[in-house]
Coordinates of C-alpha atoms in Angstrom, one line a residue:
M911 CA -22.6 -10.0 -40.4
T912 CA -24.1 -7.5 -38.0
I913 CA -26.4 -4.9 -39.7
A914 CA -27.3 -1.7 -37.9
I915 CA -30.4 -0.1 -39.4
I916 CA -30.8 3.6 -38.4
G917 CA -34.5 4.5 -38.8
M918 CA -37.1 1.8 -38.5
G919 CA -39.8 3.2 -40.8
L920 CA -41.2 1.6 -43.9
I921 CA -37.9 1.1 -45.7
G922 CA -35.7 0.4 -42.6
G923 CA -38.3 -2.0 -41.2
S924 CA -38.6 -3.8 -44.5
I925 CA -34.9 -4.1 -44.7
G926 CA -34.8 -5.6 -41.3
L927 CA -37.6 -8.1 -42.0
A928 CA -36.1 -9.1 -45.3
A929 CA -32.6 -9.5 -43.9
R930 CA -33.8 -11.7 -41.1
A931 CA -36.1 -13.7 -43.3
R932 CA -33.2 -14.4 -45.8
G933 CA -30.5 -15.0 -43.2
A934 CA -28.5 -11.9 -44.2
G935 CA -27.2 -11.3 -40.7
Q936 CA -28.0 -10.1 -37.2
V937 CA -30.0 -6.9 -37.3
V938 CA -29.7 -4.1 -34.7
A939 CA -32.4 -1.5 -34.8
C940 CA -32.0 2.2 -33.8
D941 CA -34.6 4.9 -34.1
A942 CA -34.8 8.5 -32.8
Q943 CA -38.5 7.9 -31.8
P944 CA -38.7 6.3 -28.3
G945 CA -40.0 2.7 -28.4
V946 CA -39.7 2.2 -32.2
A947 CA -36.5 0.2 -32.1
D948 CA -38.0 -2.1 -29.4
E949 CA -41.1 -2.5 -31.5
A950 CA -38.9 -3.5 -34.4
V951 CA -37.6 -6.3 -32.3
H952 CA -41.1 -7.3 -31.3
I953 CA -42.4 -7.6 -34.8
G954 CA -39.3 -9.5 -36.0
A955 CA -37.6 -6.7 -38.0
A956 CA -34.5 -6.8 -35.7
D957 CA -32.7 -9.1 -33.4
S958 CA -31.9 -6.4 -30.9
S959 CA -32.2 -2.7 -30.3
A960 CA -29.6 -0.1 -29.5
A961 CA -30.1 2.8 -27.1
S962 CA -28.1 5.3 -29.2
F963 CA -26.7 5.9 -32.7
P964 CA -23.1 5.4 -31.6
E965 CA -23.9 2.2 -29.9
A966 CA -25.6 0.8 -33.0
V967 CA -22.9 1.9 -35.4
A968 CA -20.0 0.7 -33.2
Q969 CA -21.1 -3.0 -33.3
A970 CA -22.0 -3.1 -37.0
D971 CA -20.3 -4.6 -40.0
L972 CA -22.8 -2.8 -42.2
V973 CA -24.7 0.4 -41.3
V974 CA -27.9 1.4 -43.2
L975 CA -29.1 4.9 -42.8
A976 CA -32.8 4.7 -43.4
A977 CA -33.8 8.3 -42.7
P978 CA -34.9 11.3 -44.8
P979 CA -32.1 12.9 -46.8
A980 CA -31.5 15.9 -44.6
Q981 CA -31.2 13.7 -41.5
I982 CA -28.8 11.3 -43.3
I983 CA -26.5 14.3 -44.1
E984 CA -26.7 15.4 -40.4
L985 CA -25.7 11.9 -39.3
L986 CA -22.7 11.4 -41.5
P987 CA -20.1 13.1 -39.3
L988 CA -21.2 11.1 -36.3
L989 CA -21.3 7.9 -38.4
A990 CA -17.6 8.6 -39.4
E991 CA -16.6 9.0 -35.8
N992 CA -18.1 5.7 -34.7
L993 CA -17.8 3.3 -37.7
A994 CA -15.4 0.5 -37.2
P995 CA -12.3 0.6 -39.5
N996 CA -13.4 -2.2 -41.8
A997 CA -17.1 -1.7 -41.6
V998 CA -19.2 -0.3 -44.5
A999 CA -22.1 2.2 -44.5
T1000 CA -24.9 2.9 -47.0
D1001 CA -28.1 4.9 -47.1
V1002 CA -31.5 4.5 -48.8
G1003 CA -32.3 8.2 -49.4
S1004 CA -34.4 9.1 -52.4
V1005 CA -31.8 11.7 -53.5
K1006 CA -28.2 10.8 -53.9
L1007 CA -26.0 13.7 -55.0
P1008 CA -26.4 15.9 -51.8
I1009 CA -25.7 12.8 -49.7
A1010 CA -22.7 11.8 -51.8
Q1011 CA -21.3 15.4 -51.6
A1012 CA -21.5 15.4 -47.9
A1013 CA -20.0 11.9 -47.5
R1014 CA -17.0 12.7 -49.7
T1015 CA -15.6 15.0 -46.9
V1016 CA -16.2 12.7 -43.9
L1017 CA -16.3 9.1 -45.1
P1018 CA -14.8 8.9 -48.6
E1019 CA -13.9 5.2 -48.6
R1020 CA -16.4 3.2 -46.5
F1021 CA -19.6 4.9 -47.6
V1022 CA -21.6 3.7 -50.6
P1023 CA -24.9 5.6 -51.2
S1024 CA -27.8 3.5 -52.5
H1025 CA -31.5 3.7 -53.1
P1026 CA -34.1 0.9 -53.4
M1027 CA -36.8 1.7 -56.0
A1028 CA -39.5 0.2 -53.9
G1029 CA -41.9 1.7 -51.5
R1030 CA -45.5 2.2 -50.6
E1031 CA -47.7 5.3 -50.2
V1032 CA -48.2 4.4 -46.5
H1033 CA -45.3 4.9 -44.1
G1034 CA -44.0 3.8 -40.7
L1035 CA -42.8 0.5 -39.2
G1036 CA -46.3 -0.9 -39.3
A1037 CA -46.3 -0.8 -43.1
A1038 CA -43.0 -2.7 -43.5
Q1039 CA -42.9 -5.9 -45.6
A1040 CA -40.3 -8.6 -45.8
T1041 CA -41.0 -8.9 -49.6
L1042 CA -40.8 -5.2 -50.4
F1043 CA -37.6 -5.5 -52.4
E1044 CA -38.1 -8.8 -54.2
G1045 CA -37.6 -8.1 -57.9
A1046 CA -37.1 -4.4 -57.3
T1047 CA -34.2 -2.4 -58.8
W1048 CA -31.8 -1.0 -56.1
A1049 CA -29.5 1.7 -57.3
V1050 CA -26.0 1.5 -56.0
T1051 CA -24.3 4.9 -56.5
P1052 CA -20.7 4.8 -55.1
L1053 CA -18.5 7.8 -54.5
E1054 CA -15.5 8.1 -56.7
T1055 CA -13.4 7.2 -53.6
S1056 CA -15.6 4.3 -52.3
A1057 CA -13.4 1.3 -51.7
L1058 CA -14.0 -1.7 -54.0
D1059 CA -14.7 -4.0 -51.1
A1060 CA -17.3 -1.6 -49.7
I1061 CA -19.1 -1.4 -53.1
E1062 CA -19.1 -5.1 -53.3
C1063 CA -20.5 -5.4 -49.7
V1064 CA -23.4 -3.1 -50.4
T1065 CA -24.1 -4.8 -53.8
Q1066 CA -24.2 -8.3 -52.3
F1067 CA -26.3 -7.1 -49.4
V1068 CA -29.0 -5.5 -51.6
E1069 CA -29.1 -8.6 -53.8
S1070 CA -29.4 -10.8 -50.7
L1071 CA -32.7 -9.0 -50.1
G1072 CA -34.1 -10.1 -53.5
A1073 CA -33.4 -6.8 -55.3
R1074 CA -31.5 -6.3 -58.6
S1075 CA -28.6 -3.9 -58.1
L1076 CA -28.0 -1.2 -60.7
R1077 CA -24.7 0.8 -60.7
L1078 CA -25.1 4.5 -61.4
T1079 CA -23.4 7.8 -60.5
P1080 CA -25.3 9.9 -57.9
E1081 CA -25.9 12.6 -60.6
R1082 CA -27.4 10.1 -63.1
H1083 CA -29.6 8.6 -60.4
D1084 CA -31.0 12.0 -59.4
S1085 CA -31.7 13.0 -63.0
I1086 CA -33.5 9.7 -63.7
V1087 CA -35.7 9.6 -60.6
A1088 CA -36.8 13.1 -61.2
V1089 CA -38.7 11.6 -64.1
T1090 CA -39.7 8.3 -62.6
S1091 CA -40.4 9.2 -59.0
H1092 CA -40.1 12.8 -57.9
G1093 CA -42.0 14.4 -60.8
P1094 CA -44.9 11.9 -60.5
H1095 CA -45.3 12.8 -56.8
V1096 CA -45.5 16.5 -57.6
L1097 CA -48.2 15.8 -60.2
A1098 CA -50.1 13.5 -57.9
Y1099 CA -50.3 16.0 -55.1
A1100 CA -51.3 18.8 -57.6
L1101 CA -54.1 16.7 -59.1
Y1102 CA -55.4 15.6 -55.8
A1103 CA -55.3 19.2 -54.5
L1104 CA -57.3 20.3 -57.6
A1105 CA -59.8 17.5 -57.1
R1106 CA -60.3 18.4 -53.4
E1107 CA -60.9 22.0 -54.3
R1108 CA -63.4 21.2 -57.1
A1109 CA -65.2 18.8 -54.7
L1110 CA -66.2 21.7 -52.5
S1111 CA -68.6 22.8 -55.3
E1112 CA -69.1 19.3 -56.9
P1113 CA -69.7 16.9 -54.0
E1114 CA -70.2 14.0 -56.4
L1115 CA -66.6 14.3 -57.6
F1116 CA -65.0 11.6 -55.6
A1117 CA -67.9 9.2 -56.3
L1118 CA -67.0 9.5 -59.9
A1119 CA -63.3 8.9 -59.3
A1120 CA -62.5 5.5 -60.8
G1121 CA -59.3 3.5 -61.4
G1122 CA -57.5 6.1 -63.6
F1123 CA -57.8 8.8 -60.9
H1124 CA -56.9 6.5 -58.1
S1125 CA -53.8 5.0 -59.8
T1126 CA -52.7 8.5 -60.8
T1127 CA -53.0 10.0 -57.3
R1128 CA -52.0 6.9 -55.3
V1129 CA -48.7 8.4 -54.2
A1130 CA -50.4 11.6 -53.0
A1131 CA -51.0 9.6 -49.8
S1132 CA -47.3 9.7 -49.1
A1133 CA -46.0 11.9 -46.3
P1134 CA -46.0 15.6 -47.6
A1135 CA -43.1 16.7 -45.3
L1136 CA -40.8 13.9 -46.6
W1137 CA -41.6 14.6 -50.2
T1138 CA -41.1 18.4 -49.7
Q1139 CA -37.6 17.6 -48.5
I1140 CA -36.9 15.2 -51.3
C1141 CA -38.0 17.5 -54.1
L1142 CA -36.1 20.5 -52.7
A1143 CA -33.0 18.4 -52.4
N1144 CA -33.3 17.4 -56.1
R1145 CA -34.9 20.7 -57.2
E1146 CA -33.0 21.4 -60.5
P1147 CA -33.8 18.0 -62.1
V1148 CA -37.3 18.2 -60.8
I1149 CA -37.8 21.7 -62.2
D1150 CA -36.4 20.4 -65.5
V1151 CA -38.9 17.6 -65.6
L1152 CA -41.9 19.8 -64.6
R1153 CA -41.0 22.3 -67.3
G1154 CA -40.9 19.4 -69.8
L1155 CA -44.3 18.3 -68.7
Q1156 CA -45.6 21.9 -68.7
G1157 CA -44.7 22.2 -72.4
R1158 CA -46.7 19.0 -73.2
V1159 CA -49.6 20.2 -71.2
D1160 CA -49.5 23.6 -73.0
S1161 CA -49.4 21.7 -76.3
A1162 CA -52.5 19.7 -75.3
I1163 CA -54.3 22.9 -74.3
A1164 CA -53.5 24.5 -77.6
A1165 CA -54.7 21.5 -79.6
L1166 CA -57.9 21.4 -77.6
E1167 CA -58.6 25.1 -78.0
A1168 CA -58.0 24.7 -81.8
G1169 CA -60.0 21.5 -82.1
D1170 CA -56.9 20.0 -83.7
E1171 CA -57.5 16.3 -83.6
A1172 CA -54.2 15.4 -85.4
A1173 CA -52.1 17.4 -83.0
L1174 CA -53.8 15.9 -80.0
N1175 CA -53.6 12.4 -81.4
T1176 CA -49.9 12.9 -82.0
L1177 CA -49.3 14.0 -78.4
F1178 CA -51.2 11.0 -77.1
T1179 CA -49.4 8.7 -79.5
Q1180 CA -46.0 9.9 -78.3
G1181 CA -47.0 9.2 -74.7
H1182 CA -48.8 5.9 -75.4
R1183 CA -47.6 3.2 -73.1
D1184 CA -47.5 -0.1 -75.0

């Protein structure tokens, strides 16, 4: 099987490394940034590089779009024009419904959206790891019109990289990851911004930042432009999550202002991770 990976950043590069390490197929790299696809070949994340998107797609049995959500949507019409009749395509975008809606009109049978629940706060090809997907959940979110053999192809591929596939609708995926991924990123950025602001008048602040602070804000090191795009693409579920969190924060403030130990303990007990 020939696998074309479009976008050789952290996820695309890791897919290439994992596919080649596990013998999943021949990997062709393509990236909009000059030299990145050739670098992918150099570090072992691809067997060869393609000079253009159409060239990469035309020779592939499986195409993986590993770009930000907006770019994935922009690429779908060109993907449909160049994809071989029996080939399959997927993506690894963090938001599924907008991509699924766009794919329904141009590639209804051969496109199967997906999303690996794996990543790092660092980005770029240099951060790629062959083991990134081992034991990770990989959501497979087919269109209603996706062909059964296309769904099976994507499912088998993600499992060949060491991941556990999980079948969901695009809508359910986006609702869930608003809680488990997108909301936490908003909170991490907000907390780190507050800390940076307070550090201007309290220079010892970061010296007193221990494990709890660092684990809570770890993902604030992620690329702001990418996460701006992701959260806007999934804005209604993210707003719903943030409003739910806002209600709990308001409850904590009220309990603290009233000195209400029972109410505060109840709030903490409800959120205790056991």
